[in-house]
Amino acid sequence: MERLGEKMQLSSVFQAGGLNYALISDTETNKTIISELPLTLSEEFGALLRGSGAKPGSPLVLEASGRVEGYGVFEFPYGPVSWGVPEAGAFSLMTYGERVLKVVPRLNFKKRGIERAVLGRTPEDALLFVERSAGNFSAAYSTCFAAAVEDSLGLEVPSEARWTRAVALELERIHNHLYVFGRLAEAASQNIAATQAHALRERVLRLNSRHFGHRYLFGINSIGGVSRGLPKDERRTLTTEVRLIGREFSELVQYFLSSRIFLDRLQGTAKLTRKDALGLGTVGPSARGSGVQWDDRLTFPLEPYEDIYVNLETEDGEDTMARTMVRVKEVESSTIALRELLDRMPSDGTKSGPHRRRADSLGAGFSFCRVESPSGDLIQAVQLDGGGRVGSLHVRPPSLVNWLPFARSLEGTVFTDFQFAFESFGLSFADSDR
Amino acid sequence: MWDMPKIWVFRGLKKGILTTAYPKSQPTSEEVPTASLPPRPTDAVDWSAGERGCPTGAIDSGGKRVDLGRCVYCRLCSSAGFTFDDGSGSRAGALQAGLTGRHAAGARRIFGRSLHVMMIDVGSCNACNLEVLNLSNPYYDLSRLGIAFTNSPKHADALIVVGALNPAMVDALKMTYESMPEPKLVLSVGACAISGGIFRSAEGFVSPVGDAIPVDVVVPGCPPSPVQILEGLLLAAGRLKETGAMR
Ligand code: SF4
Ligand code: SF4
């Protein structure tokens, strides 16, 4: 019927009560609009979002536009077993000589079917599945789910718990960004720097385990709160540790940026124009590297993000370097945010009501939540049934919508850029397949 | 800018201190965190005290035995009287990789000095993958033990399988296993690979890895910590007695 306007970005489509709905982000007024689905989806994007609901075992092939054929064009398969991408997922690469003409991601090699597995379970039991959708974004997943369920129940949650969740989210962001940085350094054969980045990341994982009880932050959330709080003295030591890690990382980055070899590999590599970034629904650091001003912590702030300072880090380079620099700067701004979170965390037992993200027009007990995961905007829409069990769950993972931008960025590049592009987008098959 | 290399040499020296002393001595509580410790029943086990029960059915009906291959280390059973950490900081009982019984005699002679390892993901959440990759960071430094990663099954002595076996990965797993030269070792790493873990009732789970290809060593955990995976590798290579001591 109507096409999406300039400033509207289609973020997700899902089913509720037997009807199809679209979740649309108004990038100008920062509103989420949920509408029934009469609008014409752009073909690729519509197929992507609908196809993501496929059953385990059936592949999801993200064929963007027409096939590339001709004399000298080779199609070669990559994956699902490879070391360059240490996860199960595959690509078809269409090449002409050195040139990459087109990349077609092939997904669902690891679809476990989380959304259906949680149906009929209590939200507490469902959390165990949700936090294991993508191990490296576990805090984002469980916080998003818990907040959506709390909203739908109209639960009050202690402010301290909400702040503790934010601490976990920022630690998760730091360890993921360090991972991406380390992998890029590896790809550029900068072994010392890679080793140092991975060592710093190990320190963050150990902090996670010491203060939250799990290296990947599983089990930190429960419905209505967190499973373990951060006592005052721990907040102090955590602040110090995080500051040290942040400082060592910025030294490392400086060293790195003085290396011509490294810069040459990143600059101008795998460009994604701002127009494409917006048009393909790109999210997270990958979008911000192309100048898109979007970060759920600022555009859809959950408590406590309205209260603390988070800098919106963007770059205009549109290339691998820009995406990397967004992540580098976010490590620093997360460190600063963590200091404030840990310093000002309320301990007076105040509670705060739901985030007003209920969407009762869709049916009773329906709500959604958006959380900025390390790789971008994660959306979950939850509906509880009459007995308080999960009646439907829709997940729109950040990696899922970033595949097409990733593929677009590789068109016309040379094959050796593949690894750099892949790592800089921070893509995870576990996340997109779930 | 010229003083930069000095810093890196210095860091390189510090690295020696970072690296775990395992397997020469027991790992520390940093290296095997409490969350990676197996649940142990106590005399006070009483499921009626904990409301939720075990989500993976890892505990038998009598409440006295835990099947570690199923356990996802969620610690919900702590409210029913299971303990995890005795508070001593000792990790002597923490190592838990096990042989499946089909492990070849003479493994130490064949694989004892050098072991080439390949990882295959058949449907994980990515945390197990990351813990395997972490083995090459300076805190664990696999290479000091003569263990190296390889990306080709043709060069691999051992295959680490992570994840809940997905219908789309069954053939790839079998083909990878087939293309490894004999003699070969297989490790099931993580609850997902051993039993399906939390996903054992999910649509995307076919069967335990051990039903698709022969498995030599299991490493329980969700995810197991890097040291626990290392233990599995040493065990597979015949370099550990099952008690956890270096042979
Ligand atoms: S830790 Fe969780 S999965 Fe393991 S035995 Fe206890 S309740 Fe079951
Ligand atoms: S065992 Fe746990 S950590 Fe490993 S892949 Fe399965 S869910 Fe993830």
XYZ file of C-alpha atoms and ligand atoms in Angstrom:
697
model
C 0.000 0.000 0.000
C 2.221 2.776 1.179
C 5.969 2.658 0.927
C 8.156 3.618 3.804
C 9.106 7.274 3.927
C 12.633 8.608 3.885
C 13.107 8.656 7.616
C 11.359 5.385 8.330
C 13.345 2.232 8.743
C 11.674 -1.146 8.717
C 13.203 -3.004 11.631
C 11.280 -6.206 11.889
C 8.180 -8.140 10.954
C 6.491 -10.583 13.277
C 3.262 -12.409 13.952
C 0.938 -11.836 16.861
C -2.509 -13.286 17.206
C -2.344 -14.684 13.686
C -1.709 -11.300 12.053
C 1.472 -9.937 10.541
C 2.911 -6.768 11.999
C 5.781 -4.533 11.085
C 7.961 -2.799 13.609
C 9.096 0.464 12.095
C 11.629 2.895 13.479
C 11.058 6.559 12.850
C 14.642 7.761 12.783
C 13.655 11.408 13.050
C 11.445 11.390 16.119
C 12.983 8.247 17.624
C 9.704 6.443 17.857
C 8.864 2.836 17.287
C 5.720 2.319 15.265
C 3.951 -0.998 15.163
C 1.560 -1.376 12.304
C -0.310 -4.175 10.659
C 1.521 -5.289 7.604
C -0.134 -3.927 4.494
C 2.942 -2.072 3.308
C 5.108 -3.175 0.466
C 8.373 -4.471 1.802
C 11.426 -4.015 -0.266
C 11.842 -7.450 -1.776
C 15.175 -8.395 -0.240
C 14.388 -7.113 3.181
C 10.958 -8.641 3.320
C 12.299 -12.033 2.313
C 15.023 -11.718 4.904
C 12.709 -10.943 7.777
C 10.038 -13.452 6.846
C 12.588 -16.136 6.018
C 14.177 -15.793 9.415
C 11.198 -17.640 10.868
C 12.038 -20.775 8.871
C 12.239 -24.117 10.635
C 15.570 -25.554 11.724
C 17.119 -27.549 8.900
C 15.851 -25.296 6.118
C 18.445 -22.876 4.830
C 18.002 -19.119 4.583
C 19.814 -17.842 1.509
C 20.234 -14.092 1.355
C 20.317 -13.646 -2.378
C 20.144 -9.878 -2.764
C 19.518 -9.156 -6.433
C 19.795 -11.039 -9.721
C 22.441 -13.674 -10.291
C 25.798 -12.768 -11.668
C 26.708 -14.943 -14.616
C 29.086 -14.820 -17.511
C 32.324 -16.120 -18.906
C 35.002 -16.258 -16.246
C 32.650 -15.827 -13.323
C 33.290 -18.408 -10.668
C 30.997 -19.268 -7.854
C 32.755 -20.803 -4.964
C 31.306 -21.971 -1.685
C 32.853 -21.036 1.636
C 31.851 -22.852 4.812
C 30.001 -24.102 6.772
C 33.212 -25.551 8.193
C 36.048 -23.072 8.066
C 38.560 -21.558 10.391
C 38.342 -18.019 9.049
C 34.818 -17.927 10.405
C 34.915 -20.062 13.535
C 31.183 -20.716 13.414
C 28.834 -22.789 11.305
C 27.641 -20.629 8.440
C 28.396 -20.346 4.769
C 28.719 -18.010 1.809
C 28.606 -18.294 -1.918
C 31.183 -15.993 -3.422
C 30.811 -14.932 -7.036
C 34.201 -13.863 -8.319
C 35.764 -12.728 -11.532
C 39.489 -13.167 -11.212
C 40.478 -11.378 -8.022
C 37.278 -9.353 -7.866
C 34.370 -10.267 -5.673
C 31.206 -9.592 -7.648
C 28.738 -10.725 -5.098
C 28.476 -12.442 -1.733
C 25.479 -14.520 -0.753
C 25.305 -15.411 2.951
C 23.713 -18.784 3.719
C 22.223 -18.967 7.164
C 20.380 -21.307 9.528
C 23.123 -23.920 9.865
C 22.773 -23.456 13.576
C 19.149 -22.587 14.001
C 18.026 -24.108 17.259
C 14.575 -22.536 17.196
C 14.685 -20.527 20.427
C 11.443 -18.707 19.684
C 9.472 -21.925 19.530
C 11.401 -23.712 22.248
C 10.272 -21.195 24.877
C 6.554 -21.401 24.090
C 4.493 -22.510 27.051
C 7.374 -22.098 29.493
C 7.471 -19.728 32.412
C 9.449 -16.576 31.612
C 12.071 -17.627 34.192
C 12.667 -20.932 32.411
C 12.586 -19.203 29.033
C 15.477 -17.000 30.167
C 17.779 -20.041 30.166
C 17.125 -20.462 26.445
C 17.136 -16.779 25.563
C 20.505 -16.102 27.184
C 21.963 -19.013 25.220
C 20.787 -17.673 21.851
C 24.078 -15.892 21.327
C 26.640 -16.485 24.040
C 28.632 -13.365 23.298
C 25.517 -11.144 23.483
C 24.002 -12.995 26.405
C 23.527 -9.977 28.696
C 21.792 -8.058 25.917
C 19.501 -10.991 25.164
C 18.514 -11.695 28.741
C 18.082 -8.014 29.637
C 15.923 -7.432 26.586
C 13.741 -10.434 27.363
C 13.438 -9.704 31.067
C 12.544 -6.054 30.447
C 9.916 -6.997 27.871
C 8.335 -9.519 30.231
C 8.413 -7.071 33.129
C 6.718 -4.455 30.975
C 4.052 -6.833 29.911
C 3.364 -7.797 33.533
C 3.553 -4.170 34.637
C 6.194 -5.173 37.200
C 8.161 -2.696 39.242
C 11.870 -3.428 39.246
C 14.434 -2.153 41.764
C 16.486 0.640 40.203
C 19.617 -0.980 41.553
C 18.890 -4.063 39.463
C 18.389 -1.994 36.330
C 21.705 -0.267 36.905
C 23.410 -3.596 37.522
C 22.073 -4.846 34.202
C 23.555 -1.802 32.493
C 26.946 -2.591 34.050
C 26.733 -6.072 32.548
C 25.720 -4.668 29.159
C 28.724 -2.354 29.082
C 31.159 -5.087 30.129
C 29.719 -7.225 27.360
C 30.193 -4.412 24.879
C 33.828 -4.028 25.901
C 34.682 -7.707 25.604
C 33.035 -7.966 22.196
C 34.745 -4.867 20.856
C 38.093 -6.176 22.111
C 37.376 -9.429 20.312
C 36.644 -7.645 17.032
C 39.799 -5.580 17.408
C 41.878 -8.660 18.150
C 40.471 -10.548 15.170
C 41.186 -7.626 12.846
C 44.738 -7.473 14.115
C 45.067 -11.204 13.478
C 43.751 -10.759 9.959
C 46.403 -8.102 9.363
C 49.070 -10.412 10.835
C 49.738 -7.945 13.650
C 50.344 -10.745 16.079
C 51.603 -8.853 19.086
C 48.666 -6.484 19.004
C 46.233 -9.362 18.497
C 47.673 -11.229 21.449
C 47.436 -8.140 23.638
C 43.839 -7.480 22.642
C 42.856 -11.062 23.414
C 44.670 -10.882 26.739
C 42.749 -7.720 27.667
C 39.560 -9.463 26.675
C 40.395 -12.408 28.902
C 40.707 -9.941 31.763
C 37.213 -8.628 31.083
C 35.869 -12.189 30.990
C 37.469 -12.808 34.373
C 35.901 -9.640 35.738
C 32.550 -10.895 34.486
C 33.093 -14.147 36.253
C 34.276 -12.572 39.501
C 31.480 -10.019 39.774
C 28.611 -11.663 37.948
C 29.448 -15.326 38.391
C 29.821 -16.219 34.716
C 32.400 -15.398 32.065
C 29.715 -14.820 29.452
C 27.160 -13.375 31.876
C 24.724 -16.291 31.721
C 22.263 -16.422 34.578
C 22.653 -12.815 35.686
C 19.027 -11.816 35.120
C 15.788 -12.959 36.563
C 12.321 -11.604 35.910
C 11.970 -8.578 38.158
C 15.625 -8.173 39.009
C 19.100 -9.623 38.892
C 20.329 -12.834 40.470
C 23.254 -11.202 42.171
C 23.860 -7.567 43.052
C 27.094 -5.624 43.163
C 28.054 -4.770 46.761
C 29.662 -1.367 47.350
C 33.245 -2.578 47.721
C 32.987 -4.618 44.550
C 31.834 -1.552 42.651
C 35.025 0.199 43.647
C 37.373 -2.594 42.581
C 35.438 -3.081 39.367
C 35.799 0.614 38.552
C 39.552 0.460 39.060
C 39.972 -2.683 36.982
C 37.888 -1.334 34.140
C 39.857 1.890 34.102
C 43.145 -0.027 33.893
C 41.884 -2.161 31.036
C 40.624 0.942 29.239
C 43.965 2.653 29.610
C 45.957 -0.322 28.352
C 43.609 -0.639 25.421
C 44.094 2.969 24.374
C 47.892 2.461 24.515
C 47.454 -0.571 22.335
C 45.310 1.349 19.868
C 47.887 4.120 19.614
C 50.586 1.620 18.823
C 48.305 0.038 16.313
C 47.452 3.289 14.607
C 51.127 3.993 14.100
C 51.387 0.861 11.990
C 51.109 1.679 8.296
C 50.460 -1.946 7.381
C 47.430 -2.059 9.571
C 46.010 1.254 8.404
C 46.469 0.274 4.781
C 44.453 -2.881 5.317
C 41.552 -1.075 6.951
C 41.297 2.244 5.172
C 38.997 2.228 2.195
C 38.274 -1.470 2.674
C 34.698 -2.744 2.246
C 32.831 0.520 1.960
C 29.200 0.798 2.930
C 27.684 4.121 1.917
C 25.424 5.921 4.338
C 22.544 5.564 1.891
C 22.997 1.795 1.701
C 23.457 1.581 5.438
C 20.084 3.236 5.972
C 18.327 1.484 3.119
C 19.393 -1.998 4.190
C 18.461 -1.443 7.816
C 22.030 -1.683 9.133
C 22.358 -1.481 12.913
C 25.007 -0.921 15.555
C 28.647 0.098 15.112
C 28.403 -0.961 11.462
C 25.731 1.676 10.836
C 27.487 4.273 12.980
C 30.661 3.733 10.944
C 28.681 4.979 7.959
C 27.511 8.055 9.803
C 24.098 6.798 10.917
C 23.199 8.410 14.229
C 21.573 5.500 15.968
C 22.231 3.855 19.284
C 19.414 2.296 21.288
C 21.006 3.531 24.491
C 20.146 7.036 23.313
C 17.221 6.487 20.983
C 15.268 4.028 23.147
C 16.861 4.417 26.545
C 15.942 1.896 29.189
C 16.601 3.031 32.732
C 19.371 4.030 33.637
C 20.533 5.213 30.219
C 18.397 8.365 30.414
C 20.388 9.324 33.489
C 23.959 8.684 32.514
C 26.146 10.121 29.848
C 26.700 7.970 26.782
C 28.445 9.518 23.837
C 27.029 8.704 20.417
C 30.125 7.534 18.550
C 29.928 7.880 14.802
C 32.429 8.055 11.954
C 32.019 9.193 8.381
C 34.605 6.977 6.704
C 32.061 4.303 5.680
C 34.877 1.740 5.594
C 36.410 -0.951 7.788
C 38.553 1.658 9.500
C 35.479 3.697 10.422
C 33.660 0.691 11.836
C 36.757 -0.218 13.812
C 37.165 3.297 15.156
C 33.535 3.363 16.295
C 34.239 0.244 18.343
C 37.508 1.638 19.646
C 35.817 4.827 20.787
C 32.962 2.869 22.290
C 35.362 0.938 24.491
C 36.425 4.273 25.898
C 32.926 5.672 26.262
C 31.744 2.419 27.850
C 34.582 2.700 30.345
C 33.410 6.199 31.203
C 29.791 5.089 31.378
C 30.775 2.204 33.652
C 32.513 4.556 36.029
C 29.376 6.645 36.293
C 27.105 3.613 36.573
C 29.160 2.114 39.369
C 29.573 5.418 41.136
C 25.970 6.551 41.107
C 24.214 3.208 41.365
C 21.274 3.682 43.744
C 21.146 1.431 46.799
C 18.166 2.957 48.545
C 15.673 0.363 47.425
C 13.861 2.613 44.964
C 11.824 0.846 42.361
C 10.696 2.011 39.011
C 7.740 1.032 36.939
C 7.695 -0.494 33.483
C 9.224 1.274 30.512
C 5.860 1.971 28.879
C 6.686 -0.285 25.985
C 3.432 -2.156 26.174
C 1.631 -2.585 22.963
C -1.737 -3.750 24.174
C -3.323 -2.925 20.859
C -1.740 -6.157 19.651
C -3.338 -8.225 22.367
C -3.167 -8.496 26.116
C 0.225 -8.976 27.697
C 2.142 -7.944 24.615
C 5.256 -5.814 24.855
C 8.548 -5.293 23.138
C 11.990 -4.091 24.042
C 15.034 -2.827 22.167
C 18.534 -3.101 23.584
C 21.799 -1.958 22.048
C 23.850 -5.156 21.942
C 27.554 -4.928 21.068
C 26.658 -5.389 17.399
C 23.560 -3.226 17.460
C 19.840 -2.993 17.931
C 18.329 -6.189 19.355
C 14.526 -6.352 19.346
C 12.352 -8.792 21.180
C 8.570 -8.832 21.244
C 6.957 -11.021 23.885
C 3.414 -12.015 24.575
C 2.429 -13.810 27.755
C -0.614 -16.039 27.772
C -3.343 -16.006 30.406
C -1.372 -18.295 32.703
C 1.683 -16.035 32.639
C 3.597 -18.338 30.312
C 5.293 -17.331 27.087
C 2.621 -17.277 24.381
C 4.799 -15.881 21.640
C 8.309 -14.571 21.255
C 9.778 -12.755 18.311
C 13.491 -11.995 18.176
C 15.085 -9.679 15.638
C 18.829 -10.242 16.110
C 21.262 -7.487 15.151
C 23.461 -9.783 13.056
C 20.514 -10.831 10.907
C 19.986 -7.409 9.341
C 23.715 -6.781 9.034
C 24.344 -9.621 6.576
C 23.046 -7.741 3.549
C 25.070 -4.584 4.307
C 28.117 -6.816 4.800
C 27.505 -8.473 1.449
C 26.963 -5.107 -0.213
C 30.204 -3.720 1.233
C 32.160 -6.536 -0.421
C 30.849 -6.028 -3.934
C 33.689 -4.969 -6.188
C 36.425 -5.549 -3.618
C 39.140 -8.173 -3.718
C 38.845 -11.493 -1.958
C 41.524 -10.712 0.611
C 39.220 -8.041 2.052
C 36.701 -10.652 3.097
C 38.145 -11.340 6.536
C 38.434 -7.635 7.365
C 34.869 -6.911 6.346
C 33.538 -9.923 8.190
C 35.241 -9.100 11.458
C 34.502 -5.381 11.306
C 30.766 -5.998 11.056
C 30.938 -8.105 14.227
C 28.654 -10.745 12.729
C 27.640 -13.863 14.569
C 25.804 -16.818 13.065
C 24.594 -17.959 16.469
C 22.953 -14.565 16.849
C 21.317 -14.373 13.447
C 20.194 -18.023 13.397
C 19.213 -18.345 17.104
C 57.020 6.572 18.779
C 60.437 4.983 19.055
C 59.983 3.918 22.614
C 56.953 1.886 21.607
C 58.827 -1.350 20.914
C 60.220 -1.243 24.439
C 56.760 -1.342 25.890
C 55.964 -4.364 23.790
C 59.077 -6.216 24.802
C 58.198 -5.484 28.390
C 54.657 -6.721 27.883
C 56.056 -9.793 26.252
C 58.039 -10.518 29.391
C 55.061 -10.013 31.612
C 53.234 -12.559 29.513
C 55.237 -15.313 31.173
C 53.520 -14.470 34.416
C 50.083 -14.422 32.875
C 50.181 -17.961 31.612
C 48.482 -20.595 33.726
C 50.667 -23.044 35.606
C 48.262 -25.810 34.686
C 48.932 -28.690 34.092
C 52.091 -28.522 36.246
C 49.943 -27.545 39.189
C 46.231 -27.232 39.845
C 44.466 -24.315 38.171
C 43.521 -21.296 40.240
C 40.008 -20.206 41.077
C 40.402 -17.441 38.470
C 41.119 -20.023 35.811
C 38.305 -22.335 36.772
C 35.670 -19.980 38.158
C 32.957 -21.109 40.509
C 30.464 -21.054 37.653
C 32.423 -23.853 35.981
C 32.342 -26.123 39.025
C 30.078 -29.153 38.872
C 27.103 -29.340 41.250
C 27.582 -31.798 44.080
C 24.759 -33.233 46.149
C 24.917 -32.733 49.921
C 23.064 -34.531 52.677
C 20.608 -31.639 52.741
C 19.317 -32.170 49.206
C 15.617 -31.416 49.182
C 13.935 -30.539 45.933
C 10.822 -29.288 47.657
C 12.971 -26.439 48.974
C 13.945 -25.329 45.487
C 10.777 -24.736 43.493
C 11.940 -25.058 39.934
C 13.714 -28.343 39.541
C 16.579 -29.016 37.175
C 15.849 -27.578 33.717
C 17.783 -30.282 31.883
C 16.865 -33.303 33.968
C 20.513 -33.756 34.850
C 19.704 -34.888 38.379
C 18.342 -38.384 38.922
C 15.064 -38.892 40.718
C 16.747 -39.655 44.020
C 18.520 -36.312 43.820
C 21.882 -37.922 44.494
C 23.566 -38.152 41.129
C 24.218 -35.428 38.582
C 24.749 -36.278 34.930
C 27.368 -33.656 34.106
C 26.922 -34.176 30.373
C 23.451 -32.702 30.675
C 24.116 -30.029 33.271
C 24.118 -26.455 31.986
C 25.668 -25.097 35.197
C 22.717 -22.813 35.838
C 22.984 -23.471 39.582
C 19.246 -23.474 40.126
C 19.790 -26.584 42.209
C 21.763 -24.598 44.771
C 18.472 -23.697 46.438
C 17.749 -27.413 46.800
C 20.977 -28.185 48.627
C 23.588 -28.743 45.913
C 26.991 -27.153 46.485
C 29.491 -25.860 43.964
C 32.402 -24.370 45.783
C 33.773 -25.682 49.047
C 35.272 -22.258 49.672
C 38.804 -23.632 49.949
C 39.823 -22.152 46.607
C 41.150 -25.568 45.647
C 40.307 -26.686 42.168
C 41.498 -30.244 42.613
C 38.018 -31.632 42.041
C 37.066 -29.158 39.347
C 38.534 -30.900 36.393
C 35.984 -33.196 34.957
C 36.715 -34.198 31.405
C 36.006 -37.891 30.975
C 36.948 -40.735 28.686
C 34.064 -42.442 26.961
C 35.627 -45.879 27.015
C 36.514 -46.150 23.351
C 39.743 -44.244 23.789
C 42.679 -45.894 22.086
C 45.473 -47.392 24.110
C 48.833 -45.927 23.244
C 47.446 -42.441 22.682
C 50.345 -41.030 24.613
C 52.857 -42.666 22.307
C 51.066 -41.376 19.205
C 49.865 -37.916 20.257
C 51.924 -37.226 23.373
C 54.358 -34.792 21.825
C 52.372 -32.898 19.297
C 48.677 -32.599 18.712
C 46.932 -30.806 15.878
C 43.421 -29.786 16.727
C 40.519 -28.688 14.595
C 37.273 -27.225 15.895
C 33.910 -27.748 14.268
C 30.738 -25.953 15.283
C 27.533 -27.884 14.738
C 25.056 -25.460 16.309
C 26.474 -23.667 19.317
C 25.615 -20.365 20.970
C 29.179 -19.241 20.175
C 30.370 -19.186 23.797
C 31.934 -22.648 23.496
C 33.669 -21.577 20.258
C 35.089 -18.526 21.985
C 36.396 -20.535 24.924
C 38.158 -22.898 22.522
C 39.699 -19.950 20.648
C 40.752 -18.440 23.972
C 43.157 -21.344 24.439
C 45.616 -19.555 22.210
C 45.548 -16.314 24.209
C 48.603 -15.729 26.442
C 46.710 -16.787 29.561
C 46.495 -20.366 28.305
C 49.059 -20.449 25.491
C 48.401 -23.847 23.975
C 51.559 -23.846 21.917
C 53.781 -24.265 25.003
C 52.305 -27.777 25.281
C 52.927 -28.715 21.685
C 49.258 -28.301 20.777
C 48.295 -26.272 17.714
C 45.106 -25.443 15.882
C 44.692 -26.406 12.283
C 41.984 -25.507 9.815
C 42.049 -28.634 7.744
C 40.675 -32.013 8.800
C 43.430 -33.633 6.733
C 46.018 -32.284 9.178
C 44.025 -32.809 12.356
C 44.734 -35.415 15.019
C 41.860 -34.290 17.192
C 38.462 -32.818 16.452
C 36.742 -30.572 18.989
C 32.990 -30.540 18.403
C 30.926 -27.740 19.939
C 27.200 -27.056 19.785
C 23.888 -28.869 19.605
C 23.960 -30.997 16.465
C 21.782 -29.230 13.911
C 20.046 -31.075 11.049
C 21.957 -28.831 8.628
C 25.322 -29.873 10.079
C 25.038 -33.660 10.338
C 26.601 -34.351 6.931
C 29.305 -31.721 7.375
C 30.243 -33.274 10.728
C 30.436 -36.787 9.286
C 32.423 -35.631 6.266
C 34.879 -33.753 8.440
C 35.339 -36.805 10.625
C 35.799 -39.063 7.594
C 38.483 -36.868 6.080
C 40.674 -36.962 9.177
C 43.571 -39.412 8.955
C 43.735 -42.387 11.342
C 44.335 -42.552 14.231
C 42.019 -39.750 15.300
C 40.481 -38.351 18.439
C 37.121 -36.636 18.953
C 36.161 -34.398 21.873
C 32.586 -33.378 22.635
C 32.945 -29.997 24.290
C 30.047 -28.425 26.196
C 26.637 -29.650 27.302
C 25.178 -28.988 23.836
C 27.573 -31.345 22.105
C 27.395 -34.035 24.771
C 23.648 -34.156 25.318
C 21.959 -31.177 23.642
C 22.210 -29.232 26.896
C 19.460 -26.680 27.258
C 18.452 -27.300 23.634
C 17.824 -30.988 23.966
C 14.085 -30.433 23.489
C 14.492 -27.770 20.771
C 13.547 -28.423 17.154
C 17.041 -27.651 15.922
C 18.667 -30.464 17.894
C 19.169 -33.835 16.229
C 21.171 -35.979 18.612
C 24.210 -35.983 20.859
C 27.406 -35.752 18.805
C 28.338 -39.190 20.108
C 25.409 -40.703 18.180
C 26.715 -39.317 14.883
C 30.454 -39.988 15.161
C 32.569 -41.866 17.723
C 33.607 -39.646 20.646
C 36.686 -40.253 22.819
C 36.492 -37.537 25.439
C 33.672 -35.419 26.851
C 34.227 -32.013 28.425
C 31.137 -30.937 30.396
C 30.309 -27.275 30.916
C 28.202 -24.470 29.539
C 30.650 -23.335 28.391
C 33.570 -25.213 29.959
C 36.381 -22.853 30.927
C 39.487 -22.910 28.713
C 41.464 -24.853 31.322
C 38.779 -27.518 31.387
C 38.964 -27.806 27.591
C 42.732 -28.032 27.860
C 42.296 -30.844 30.356
C 40.177 -32.667 27.793
C 42.881 -32.279 25.158
C 45.604 -33.578 27.479
C 43.400 -36.470 28.485
C 42.718 -37.308 24.841
C 46.417 -37.207 24.064
C 47.080 -39.665 26.886
C 48.999 -37.086 28.877
C 46.808 -37.108 31.978
C 45.702 -39.828 34.281
C 41.977 -39.443 34.859
C 42.758 -38.102 38.305
C 43.950 -34.887 36.681
C 47.659 -35.414 37.338
C 50.254 -35.084 34.612
C 51.580 -38.443 33.537
S 23.285 -26.652 37.728
Fe 21.310 -26.506 36.666
S 21.441 -28.029 35.041
Fe 23.081 -28.494 36.477
S 22.223 -30.025 37.848
Fe 21.884 -28.013 38.802
S 19.846 -27.397 38.146
Fe 20.496 -29.062 36.778
S 27.129 -25.808 25.911
Fe 26.333 -23.858 26.649
S 27.954 -22.399 26.106
Fe 28.311 -24.242 24.870
S 27.247 -23.884 22.964
Fe 25.820 -24.953 24.317
S 24.648 -23.307 25.291
Fe 26.473 -22.376 24.436
